[in-house]
Coordinates of C-alpha atoms in Angstrom, one line a residue:
M13 CA -67.2 37.8 158.8
S14 CA -68.0 36.1 162.0
V15 CA -71.1 37.4 163.9
N16 CA -72.0 35.9 167.3
G17 CA -70.4 32.6 166.4
Q18 CA -72.3 32.2 163.2
N19 CA -70.1 32.2 160.1
I20 CA -71.6 34.4 157.5
Q21 CA -69.0 34.4 154.8
K22 CA -70.7 36.6 152.2
I23 CA -73.6 39.0 151.8
E24 CA -73.9 40.3 148.2
P25 CA -74.3 42.9 147.1
P26 CA -72.1 44.1 150.0
Y27 CA -74.1 47.4 150.2
W28 CA -76.7 49.2 148.3
W29 CA -78.3 52.7 147.9
V30 CA -81.5 54.4 148.6
G31 CA -83.4 56.2 145.9
M32 CA -82.8 53.7 143.1
N33 CA -85.4 53.6 140.3
N34 CA -86.0 49.9 141.1
N35 CA -86.7 49.8 144.8
R36 CA -86.3 46.0 145.1
L37 CA -83.1 44.4 146.3
E38 CA -82.2 40.7 146.5
L39 CA -79.5 39.7 148.9
M40 CA -77.5 36.6 148.6
I41 CA -76.5 35.3 152.1
Y42 CA -73.9 32.7 152.2
G43 CA -72.9 30.8 155.4
E44 CA -72.9 27.3 156.8
D45 CA -76.4 25.9 157.2
I46 CA -77.8 29.5 156.9
A47 CA -81.0 28.2 155.5
Q48 CA -81.9 26.6 158.9
Y49 CA -82.4 30.1 160.2
I50 CA -85.4 32.4 159.9
P51 CA -84.4 35.9 158.8
S52 CA -86.4 38.9 159.9
I53 CA -86.0 42.7 159.8
K54 CA -87.5 44.9 162.5
N55 CA -87.3 48.1 160.7
S56 CA -90.5 49.8 159.5
A57 CA -88.7 51.4 156.5
I58 CA -87.4 48.0 155.2
Q59 CA -89.9 45.3 154.0
L60 CA -88.7 41.8 153.8
V61 CA -91.0 40.6 151.0
E62 CA -89.8 37.1 150.4
V63 CA -87.2 34.5 151.6
K64 CA -86.0 32.1 149.0
K65 CA -84.1 28.9 149.5
T66 CA -82.4 26.5 147.1
D67 CA -81.3 22.9 147.4
N68 CA -78.1 24.1 149.1
N69 CA -78.6 24.9 152.8
N70 CA -75.7 27.3 152.8
Y71 CA -77.6 29.9 150.9
L72 CA -80.5 32.2 151.5
F73 CA -81.9 34.9 149.2
L74 CA -83.8 37.8 150.8
N75 CA -86.0 40.0 148.6
L76 CA -86.4 43.5 150.1
N77 CA -88.6 46.4 149.3
L78 CA -86.6 49.6 149.8
S79 CA -89.2 52.2 148.7
K80 CA -89.4 53.8 152.2
A81 CA -85.7 53.1 153.1
T82 CA -83.4 55.8 154.4
V83 CA -79.6 56.1 154.4
G84 CA -77.9 54.1 157.2
K85 CA -77.5 50.6 158.5
F86 CA -80.3 48.2 159.5
A87 CA -80.1 44.8 161.2
I88 CA -81.0 41.5 159.6
N89 CA -81.9 39.0 162.3
F90 CA -81.4 35.3 162.0
S91 CA -83.2 33.0 164.4
K92 CA -84.2 29.4 165.0
A93 CA -85.7 27.3 167.8
D94 CA -82.3 27.1 169.6
K95 CA -82.2 30.7 170.6
K96 CA -78.6 30.3 171.7
T97 CA -77.4 30.6 168.2
N98 CA -79.5 33.6 167.1
F99 CA -77.6 36.4 165.6
S100 CA -77.9 39.6 163.5
V101 CA -75.8 41.3 160.9
D102 CA -75.9 45.0 159.8
Y103 CA -76.5 45.9 156.2
E104 CA -75.7 49.4 154.9
L105 CA -77.8 51.6 152.5
K106 CA -75.7 54.5 151.1
Q107 CA -76.6 57.9 149.6
R108 CA -76.3 58.0 145.9
I109 CA -74.1 60.5 144.1
E110 CA -76.2 63.5 143.2
N111 CA -77.9 63.0 139.8
S112 CA -76.4 59.6 139.6
N113 CA -79.3 58.4 137.5
L114 CA -78.5 61.0 134.9
K115 CA -74.9 59.8 134.2
E116 CA -74.0 59.9 130.5
G117 CA -72.5 57.1 128.6
F118 CA -70.2 57.2 125.5
S119 CA -71.3 58.5 122.1
S120 CA -70.0 59.3 118.6
S121 CA -68.2 62.2 120.2
D122 CA -66.0 59.8 122.1
V123 CA -62.7 58.0 121.3
I124 CA -62.0 55.2 123.7
Y125 CA -58.5 54.0 124.8
L126 CA -58.6 50.3 125.3
I127 CA -56.1 49.1 127.9
T128 CA -54.9 45.7 129.0
P129 CA -54.0 46.8 132.6
D130 CA -51.3 44.1 133.3
R131 CA -49.4 45.4 130.2
F132 CA -49.8 49.1 130.4
A133 CA -47.9 50.5 133.4
N134 CA -46.7 49.3 136.8
S135 CA -46.9 52.1 139.4
D136 CA -47.1 49.9 142.5
I137 CA -44.5 47.1 142.7
S138 CA -45.8 46.1 146.1
N139 CA -48.8 44.4 144.7
D140 CA -47.0 42.5 141.9
K141 CA -47.2 39.2 143.7
D142 CA -49.8 37.9 146.1
Q143 CA -48.8 34.6 147.7
S144 CA -52.4 33.9 148.7
L145 CA -53.4 33.5 145.1
R146 CA -52.7 30.6 142.7
E147 CA -50.5 32.5 140.3
T148 CA -47.8 34.0 142.4
S149 CA -45.1 35.2 140.0
I150 CA -44.5 37.8 137.4
N151 CA -42.3 37.4 134.3
R152 CA -42.1 40.1 131.7
K153 CA -40.3 37.7 129.3
D154 CA -43.3 35.4 129.3
D155 CA -46.1 36.7 127.1
Y156 CA -48.7 34.7 129.0
A157 CA -47.4 35.5 132.5
R158 CA -48.4 38.5 134.6
H159 CA -46.2 41.5 134.1
G160 CA -47.2 43.7 137.0
G161 CA -49.3 46.5 135.4
D162 CA -51.9 47.9 137.8
I163 CA -54.7 50.4 138.3
K164 CA -52.3 53.0 139.7
G165 CA -50.3 52.6 136.5
I166 CA -53.4 53.8 134.5
T167 CA -54.2 56.6 137.0
A168 CA -50.6 57.8 136.8
H169 CA -50.8 58.3 133.1
L170 CA -54.3 59.8 132.7
D171 CA -52.7 63.1 131.7
Y172 CA -51.0 61.4 128.8
I173 CA -54.2 59.7 127.6
S174 CA -56.2 62.9 127.9
S175 CA -53.5 65.0 126.1
M176 CA -53.4 62.5 123.2
G177 CA -57.1 63.4 122.7
F178 CA -58.9 60.4 124.0
T179 CA -62.2 61.0 125.9
A180 CA -62.8 57.6 127.6
I181 CA -60.8 54.6 128.8
W182 CA -61.8 50.9 128.7
P183 CA -59.5 48.7 130.8
T184 CA -60.0 45.0 130.3
P185 CA -61.4 43.3 133.5
L186 CA -59.9 44.4 136.8
L187 CA -61.8 41.9 139.0
I188 CA -60.0 39.0 140.6
N189 CA -58.9 36.1 138.4
D190 CA -57.5 33.6 140.9
M191 CA -56.6 31.2 138.2
K192 CA -53.5 29.0 138.0
E193 CA -52.2 30.6 134.8
S194 CA -52.8 33.3 132.3
S195 CA -54.8 35.2 134.9
Y196 CA -53.5 38.6 133.5
H197 CA -56.2 38.9 130.9
G198 CA -59.0 39.1 133.4
Y199 CA -61.9 37.3 131.7
A200 CA -62.1 34.3 134.0
M201 CA -63.4 36.1 137.1
T202 CA -63.4 34.3 140.5
D203 CA -65.4 36.9 142.5
L204 CA -67.7 39.4 140.8
Y205 CA -67.4 41.9 143.7
K206 CA -63.6 41.9 144.3
V207 CA -60.8 43.8 142.6
D208 CA -57.8 41.6 141.8
P209 CA -55.2 42.6 144.5
R210 CA -52.5 42.4 141.9
F211 CA -54.2 45.3 140.2
G212 CA -55.0 47.2 143.4
T213 CA -58.0 47.8 145.6
L214 CA -61.6 49.0 145.2
E215 CA -60.4 52.3 146.5
D216 CA -57.8 52.4 143.7
Y217 CA -60.5 51.6 141.2
I218 CA -62.7 54.4 142.5
E219 CA -59.8 56.8 142.5
L220 CA -59.1 55.9 138.8
S221 CA -62.7 56.8 138.0
N222 CA -62.7 60.1 139.8
K223 CA -59.4 61.2 138.4
A224 CA -60.4 60.1 134.9
R225 CA -63.4 62.3 135.1
N226 CA -61.2 65.2 136.3
N227 CA -59.2 64.6 133.1
G228 CA -62.2 64.6 130.9
L229 CA -62.2 60.8 130.5
K230 CA -65.1 58.5 131.1
L231 CA -64.5 55.1 132.6
I232 CA -65.9 52.0 130.8
M233 CA -66.1 48.7 132.7
D234 CA -65.5 45.4 130.9
Q235 CA -68.0 42.9 132.3
V236 CA -68.8 39.2 131.6
E237 CA -72.3 37.8 132.2
N238 CA -71.7 34.6 130.2
H239 CA -69.2 32.8 132.3
I240 CA -66.9 32.8 135.3
G241 CA -63.5 31.2 136.0
N242 CA -63.5 27.6 137.4
E243 CA -61.8 28.8 140.6
H244 CA -64.7 31.1 141.4
W245 CA -65.7 30.6 145.0
W246 CA -69.2 29.4 143.9
M247 CA -67.6 26.4 142.2
K248 CA -66.7 24.8 145.6
D249 CA -70.3 25.1 146.9
L250 CA -72.7 26.0 144.1
P251 CA -75.8 27.9 145.2
A252 CA -78.2 25.6 143.3
N253 CA -78.2 22.5 141.1
D254 CA -78.8 24.6 138.0
W255 CA -76.5 27.5 138.7
I256 CA -74.2 26.7 135.8
N257 CA -75.0 25.0 132.5
Y258 CA -74.2 21.3 132.2
Q259 CA -73.6 21.3 135.9
K260 CA -74.0 17.6 136.3
E261 CA -71.7 16.8 133.4
A262 CA -69.0 19.2 134.7
K263 CA -69.0 17.6 138.1
E264 CA -68.3 14.3 136.4
G265 CA -65.4 15.9 134.5
N266 CA -67.3 16.1 131.2
F267 CA -67.1 19.7 129.9
I268 CA -69.6 20.5 127.2
I269 CA -68.1 23.3 125.0
T270 CA -70.2 25.7 122.9
N271 CA -70.4 25.2 119.2
H272 CA -69.7 29.0 118.6
R273 CA -72.5 29.0 115.9
R274 CA -73.7 32.4 116.9
T275 CA -76.0 32.7 113.9
A276 CA -78.3 30.2 115.7
N277 CA -79.6 33.3 117.6
Q278 CA -81.2 34.7 114.5
D279 CA -81.5 31.7 112.2
F280 CA -85.1 30.7 111.5
Y281 CA -84.0 27.3 110.5
A282 CA -81.6 26.6 113.4
S283 CA -82.1 23.3 115.2
E284 CA -82.9 23.4 118.9
A285 CA -79.8 21.3 119.5
D286 CA -77.6 24.0 117.9
K287 CA -79.3 26.8 119.8
K288 CA -78.9 25.0 123.1
L289 CA -75.2 24.1 122.6
L290 CA -74.4 27.7 121.6
I291 CA -76.0 29.2 124.7
D292 CA -75.4 26.5 127.3
G293 CA -72.0 25.2 126.1
W294 CA -69.0 26.5 127.9
F295 CA -66.7 28.9 126.2
V296 CA -63.7 26.9 127.3
D297 CA -63.4 24.2 129.9
G298 CA -61.9 26.6 132.4
M299 CA -64.9 29.0 132.2
P300 CA -68.2 27.6 133.6
D301 CA -71.1 28.8 131.7
L302 CA -73.7 30.6 133.8
N303 CA -77.3 29.6 133.6
Q304 CA -79.1 33.0 133.5
N305 CA -82.4 31.2 133.3
N306 CA -82.1 30.7 137.0
P307 CA -84.0 33.7 138.3
L308 CA -81.9 34.1 141.4
L309 CA -78.7 34.2 139.3
S310 CA -80.4 36.5 136.8
T311 CA -81.1 39.0 139.5
Y312 CA -77.7 38.6 141.1
L313 CA -75.9 39.4 137.7
I314 CA -78.1 42.4 137.0
Q315 CA -77.6 43.8 140.5
N316 CA -73.9 43.2 140.2
S317 CA -73.7 45.3 137.1
I318 CA -75.7 48.1 138.6
W319 CA -73.6 48.0 141.8
W320 CA -70.4 48.6 139.7
V321 CA -72.1 51.4 137.7
E322 CA -73.1 53.2 140.9
T323 CA -69.9 52.4 142.9
L324 CA -67.5 53.6 140.1
N325 CA -69.7 56.3 138.6
L326 CA -69.1 54.5 135.2
G327 CA -69.4 56.1 131.8
G328 CA -70.3 52.8 130.1
I329 CA -70.1 49.0 130.1
R330 CA -68.5 46.8 127.5
Q331 CA -70.1 43.3 127.6
D332 CA -68.0 40.3 126.6
T333 CA -69.2 37.3 124.5
Y334 CA -72.6 38.9 124.0
P335 CA -74.3 36.4 121.8
Y336 CA -73.3 33.4 124.0
S337 CA -75.7 34.2 126.8
S338 CA -79.5 33.8 126.8
K339 CA -80.6 36.6 124.6
E340 CA -83.8 37.0 126.7
F341 CA -81.7 37.5 129.8
M342 CA -79.3 39.9 128.0
A343 CA -82.3 42.0 127.0
K344 CA -83.5 42.0 130.6
W345 CA -80.0 42.8 131.8
A346 CA -79.4 45.7 129.4
G347 CA -83.0 47.0 129.9
S348 CA -82.6 47.0 133.8
I349 CA -79.5 49.1 133.5
M350 CA -80.9 51.5 131.0
E351 CA -84.1 51.9 133.1
E352 CA -81.9 52.9 136.0
Y353 CA -79.6 55.1 133.9
P354 CA -81.5 56.3 130.8
N355 CA -78.5 58.2 129.3
F356 CA -76.0 55.4 129.8
S357 CA -74.2 53.3 127.1
I358 CA -73.5 49.6 126.7
V359 CA -71.6 48.0 123.9
G360 CA -71.8 44.3 123.2
E361 CA -69.2 42.1 121.5
E362 CA -70.7 40.3 118.5
W363 CA -67.6 39.1 116.6
S364 CA -69.2 38.7 113.2
L365 CA -68.3 40.0 109.7
N366 CA -72.0 40.0 108.8
P367 CA -73.6 43.5 109.4
L368 CA -77.0 41.9 109.7
L369 CA -75.9 40.0 112.8
V370 CA -74.2 43.0 114.2
G371 CA -77.2 45.2 113.7
Y372 CA -79.6 42.6 115.2
W373 CA -78.3 43.3 118.7
Q374 CA -78.7 47.1 118.6
K375 CA -81.6 48.8 120.3
G376 CA -84.2 49.9 117.7
A377 CA -83.4 47.1 115.2
K378 CA -86.5 46.0 113.3
N379 CA -86.0 42.3 113.8
K380 CA -88.4 39.8 112.2
D381 CA -88.6 37.8 115.4
G382 CA -89.5 41.0 117.3
Y383 CA -86.4 40.8 119.5
Q384 CA -85.3 44.0 121.2
S385 CA -82.0 43.9 123.0
N386 CA -82.0 47.3 124.8
L387 CA -78.3 47.4 123.8
T388 CA -77.2 50.9 122.7
S389 CA -74.1 49.8 120.8
T390 CA -72.5 46.9 119.0
M391 CA -69.0 46.4 117.6
D392 CA -68.3 47.0 113.9
F393 CA -66.2 44.0 113.0
P394 CA -67.5 44.1 109.4
M395 CA -66.2 47.6 108.8
Q396 CA -62.9 46.9 110.5
R397 CA -62.3 44.0 108.2
A398 CA -63.4 46.1 105.2
I399 CA -60.9 48.8 106.1
V400 CA -58.0 46.3 106.4
N401 CA -58.8 44.5 103.2
G402 CA -59.5 47.7 101.3
L403 CA -56.1 49.2 102.2
N404 CA -54.1 46.0 101.6
E405 CA -55.7 45.2 98.2
E406 CA -54.7 46.6 94.8
E407 CA -57.2 48.9 93.3
S408 CA -59.6 47.4 90.8
W409 CA -63.4 47.4 90.1
D410 CA -64.2 45.2 93.1
T411 CA -61.1 45.4 95.3
G412 CA -59.3 48.2 97.2
F413 CA -61.1 51.3 98.4
V414 CA -64.4 50.0 97.1
K415 CA -64.4 47.7 100.2
L416 CA -64.5 50.8 102.4
Y417 CA -67.1 52.5 100.2
E418 CA -69.5 49.5 100.1
G419 CA -68.8 48.6 103.8
L420 CA -69.9 52.0 104.9
A421 CA -73.0 51.7 102.7
N422 CA -74.2 48.9 105.0
D423 CA -75.2 51.6 107.5
F424 CA -78.6 51.6 105.9
S425 CA -79.2 48.3 107.8
Y426 CA -78.3 49.7 111.2
A427 CA -80.9 51.2 113.6
N428 CA -78.3 53.8 114.8
P429 CA -75.0 53.5 112.9
E430 CA -73.5 56.5 114.8
N431 CA -73.8 54.5 118.0
I432 CA -71.9 51.5 116.7
M433 CA -68.2 51.1 117.8
I434 CA -65.5 51.0 115.2
F435 CA -61.9 50.0 115.9
P436 CA -58.7 49.3 114.0
D437 CA -57.9 46.3 116.2
N438 CA -58.4 45.1 119.8
H439 CA -56.9 42.8 122.4
D440 CA -58.0 39.7 120.6
M441 CA -56.7 40.4 117.1
S442 CA -53.4 41.3 115.5
R443 CA -52.3 44.9 115.8
I444 CA -53.5 47.1 113.0
Y445 CA -49.9 47.9 112.1
T446 CA -49.3 44.2 111.7
Q447 CA -52.5 43.7 109.7
L448 CA -51.4 46.4 107.4
H449 CA -48.0 44.7 106.8
Q450 CA -46.1 47.3 109.0
D451 CA -46.9 50.1 106.5
V452 CA -47.0 53.4 108.3
L453 CA -48.9 55.2 105.6
K454 CA -51.6 52.5 105.5
T455 CA -51.9 52.7 109.2
K456 CA -52.4 56.5 109.1
M457 CA -55.0 56.0 106.4
A458 CA -56.9 53.4 108.5
L459 CA -56.8 55.5 111.6
G460 CA -57.6 58.8 110.0
Y461 CA -60.5 57.4 108.0
L462 CA -62.2 55.5 110.9
L463 CA -61.8 58.6 113.2
A464 CA -63.9 60.6 110.7
L465 CA -66.7 58.0 110.4
P466 CA -70.1 58.4 112.0
R467 CA -69.1 56.0 114.8
I468 CA -67.9 55.7 118.4
V469 CA -64.2 54.9 118.0
Q470 CA -62.0 52.6 120.1
I471 CA -58.2 52.5 119.8
Y472 CA -56.0 49.9 121.5
Y473 CA -53.1 51.2 123.7
G474 CA -49.8 51.4 121.9
T475 CA -51.4 51.8 118.4
E476 CA -50.0 55.4 118.6
V477 CA -46.4 54.0 118.7
L478 CA -46.9 51.2 116.2
L479 CA -46.9 48.2 118.6
S480 CA -46.8 45.1 116.5
D481 CA -47.2 41.3 116.8
A482 CA -45.5 40.6 113.4
E483 CA -43.1 38.2 115.1
K484 CA -46.0 35.9 115.8
P485 CA -49.1 37.3 114.1
G486 CA -52.2 36.7 116.1
D487 CA -50.5 35.6 119.3
H488 CA -52.5 37.0 122.1
G489 CA -49.6 37.3 124.5
L490 CA -47.7 39.3 122.0
I491 CA -50.6 41.4 120.9
R492 CA -51.0 42.5 124.6
T493 CA -47.4 43.5 124.8
D494 CA -46.0 45.9 127.4
F495 CA -46.5 49.6 126.7
P496 CA -43.0 51.2 126.4
G497 CA -42.2 53.3 129.5
G498 CA -44.7 51.7 131.7
W499 CA -42.0 50.0 133.8
Q500 CA -39.1 51.6 135.6
G501 CA -35.9 51.1 133.7
D502 CA -37.6 50.8 130.2
S503 CA -35.2 52.0 127.6
V504 CA -38.0 53.3 125.5
N505 CA -40.7 55.5 127.0
A506 CA -43.7 56.3 124.9
F507 CA -45.1 58.6 127.6
T508 CA -42.2 61.0 127.3
G509 CA -41.0 60.1 123.7
E510 CA -37.6 59.0 125.0
G511 CA -36.1 56.3 122.7
L512 CA -39.0 56.2 120.2
S513 CA -38.0 55.7 116.5
E514 CA -38.8 58.4 113.9
K515 CA -41.7 56.3 112.7
Q516 CA -43.2 56.0 116.1
I517 CA -42.9 59.7 116.9
E518 CA -44.5 60.4 113.5
M519 CA -47.4 58.1 114.2
Q520 CA -47.9 59.4 117.8
W521 CA -48.0 63.0 116.6
F522 CA -50.3 62.2 113.7
L523 CA -52.8 60.4 116.0
K524 CA -52.6 63.1 118.6
T525 CA -53.3 65.8 116.1
V526 CA -56.3 64.0 114.6
L527 CA -57.7 63.0 118.0
N528 CA -57.5 66.5 119.4
Y529 CA -59.2 67.9 116.3
R530 CA -61.9 65.3 116.5
K531 CA -62.5 66.1 120.1
N532 CA -64.0 69.5 119.2
S533 CA -65.4 68.6 115.7
E534 CA -69.2 68.8 115.6
A535 CA -69.1 67.7 112.0
I536 CA -67.5 64.4 113.0
H537 CA -69.6 64.0 116.2
S538 CA -73.0 64.5 114.5
G539 CA -72.6 65.8 111.0
K540 CA -74.0 64.6 107.7
T541 CA -71.8 62.1 105.8
I542 CA -71.2 62.1 102.1
H543 CA -68.7 59.9 100.3
F544 CA -67.9 59.4 96.6
A545 CA -67.2 56.2 94.8
P546 CA -63.4 55.6 94.6
E547 CA -61.8 56.6 91.2
N548 CA -58.3 56.2 90.1
G549 CA -57.0 55.1 93.4
V550 CA -58.6 57.9 95.4
Y551 CA -61.5 57.8 97.8
V552 CA -63.1 60.9 99.3
L553 CA -65.4 61.3 102.3
F554 CA -67.0 64.4 103.8
R555 CA -68.5 65.2 107.2
I556 CA -70.6 68.3 107.3
K557 CA -72.3 70.4 110.0
G558 CA -73.1 74.1 109.7
N559 CA -70.0 75.9 108.6
E560 CA -67.6 73.0 109.4
I561 CA -66.8 70.7 106.5
V562 CA -64.2 67.9 107.1
T563 CA -62.7 66.3 104.0
V564 CA -60.9 63.0 104.1
I565 CA -58.9 62.0 101.0
L566 CA -57.4 58.6 100.8
N567 CA -54.8 58.2 98.0
K568 CA -53.0 55.1 96.9
N569 CA -51.1 56.7 94.0
E570 CA -47.4 56.6 94.6
N571 CA -46.7 59.6 92.4
E572 CA -48.1 63.1 92.4
I573 CA -51.5 63.4 90.9
E574 CA -54.0 66.2 90.3
L575 CA -57.4 65.5 91.8
D576 CA -60.4 67.1 90.0
L577 CA -62.4 68.8 92.7
T578 CA -65.4 69.7 90.5
R579 CA -66.8 66.2 91.0
F580 CA -67.5 67.2 94.6
A581 CA -69.4 70.4 93.9
E582 CA -72.5 69.3 95.7
V583 CA -70.7 69.5 99.0
G584 CA -70.4 73.3 98.7
L585 CA -66.7 73.9 99.2
T586 CA -65.9 75.9 96.1
G587 CA -64.2 79.1 97.0
Q588 CA -63.8 78.2 100.7
K589 CA -60.5 78.2 102.5
V590 CA -59.5 74.9 103.9
K591 CA -56.6 73.7 106.1
N592 CA -54.8 70.5 106.3
I593 CA -55.1 69.6 110.0
N594 CA -51.7 67.7 110.0
T595 CA -49.5 70.2 108.1
S596 CA -51.6 73.4 108.8
E597 CA -51.2 74.2 105.1
E598 CA -54.1 76.4 103.9
F599 CA -55.5 76.8 100.4
T600 CA -58.7 77.8 98.6
W601 CA -60.9 75.0 97.3
S602 CA -61.2 75.5 93.6
N603 CA -61.1 73.1 90.5
S604 CA -58.3 70.8 91.5
I605 CA -55.7 69.9 94.1
K606 CA -52.3 68.3 93.8
L607 CA -51.8 65.1 95.9
N608 CA -48.1 64.5 96.6
G609 CA -48.2 60.7 96.7
K610 CA -49.8 57.9 98.7
G611 CA -51.4 58.8 102.1
I612 CA -54.3 60.5 103.8
Y613 CA -55.2 64.2 103.7
I614 CA -57.6 65.5 106.3
L615 CA -58.9 69.0 105.5
T616 CA -61.2 71.4 107.4
T617 CA -63.0 74.7 107.0
K618 CA -62.2 75.5 110.6
L619 CA -59.1 77.6 110.3

């Protein structure tokens, strides 16, 4: 914006609120030679505590005390000896949503629908292309091009998502990625306060949140504190000489890439060189690594996250590449958010198959180094791998279902296993149907089992209709394929069922049935868990709360078998009526049950 001839290009955050738990606010002011001016505020309710400058004269940072502030606008004055160029700008403080500080995050009662927005549904073709940006075309035949999906596409299908039985949505990043190619995925952000216009507007994002809540769905925002895209506006005029890691080298065209040795965060024997390269190295050469040890940047990133929580009335945050950032900063970041919103939830991505590493990052972990992350949830990559391996392997003493049994036993090492997030797959790994060799029964077994675990659950869009990347396993562009029916003229429409194969309809109905049962199951949300060691190709798990007992039977036997139920007497089901939630068949639990071949049987005492 231009004010009295002085070009103030950005003030961030663009607005704030009164009544926040933390009454301090630090504004980043960006404009040509702005540091030559002396800022002042002539408002008794607003205290300008400190003015901070960097080695770049185009930036000023104003530290404000808002403890006495009221709703409305106030003027920030900029002056210098040459009074002819003095000017002022208005800054707005808004009223918070009532009880905003009490907003609740996600929990083990939730199942989250993960969506890649560009590939889900295109409801606004007018924003498909933006000639002001670097990537100006769409091409649905190119797996790495933009396809045109947008925020309105998600909003238009909230009823479908809700009716399937999901309780939250997690779209991958919707902020602007003004990159030259592959901008569709969203993880190379070029402005942390701007929605990508090819996805829509801030108003569209707010509408998505509001309508999601009206449909019983929480909105989770995918955020990235570790890095930005190299076309971020900062990169043309960095705020300080230590704003990004290896800044001097990058300016010379030498990009220092991380070693990805994430165990250096916990390893008592790790070299300082390994630790530094993990944290300071760039994820890839197109993603500058942010130096969160710079206190101005640290505050900027924390405020940015809180701004989005408050603006969108979020139900949670998913934090990308969690172990690649300064762990001291990440503890401060998560702690600042949780202090503002004590009932909130944040899940961090630690892609490790070692449960000790996954557990290290969760709040309450008794770490030998004393580290406390303030992070409510981590991602259960170890159990995901155990489920896939266990279902694909032949049954023996140490293969097959025993992988699930022993994988779940690792819960003893977690501070709060019910707050860990399990998933069959995600946007960075092969589809579960592909991982299970396109076997529908195995896929049902995987989904039914993990939906019964003491966990928060995340399901990737299209899992319900068996989307697959079998043609090129592991190819990210193919993994993130278009949801059938999301584009006008699609011959197959998973929203309506038109054109789906029998297998797809079967899977969609199976998942919908299990999800909608789970939505109201206290036993699954917070009940006791008991499982029995696998025997003869059968593995049985129970969830128990009050009068509700949920039984999950996984069976690999191709032929009919008779399962002895007396082994499970301690559960207390003898003589009780149970119902198969998928077939509605009812029977009395007695001494044995016939299992009619390979598959999953989910039984409940809720009739």
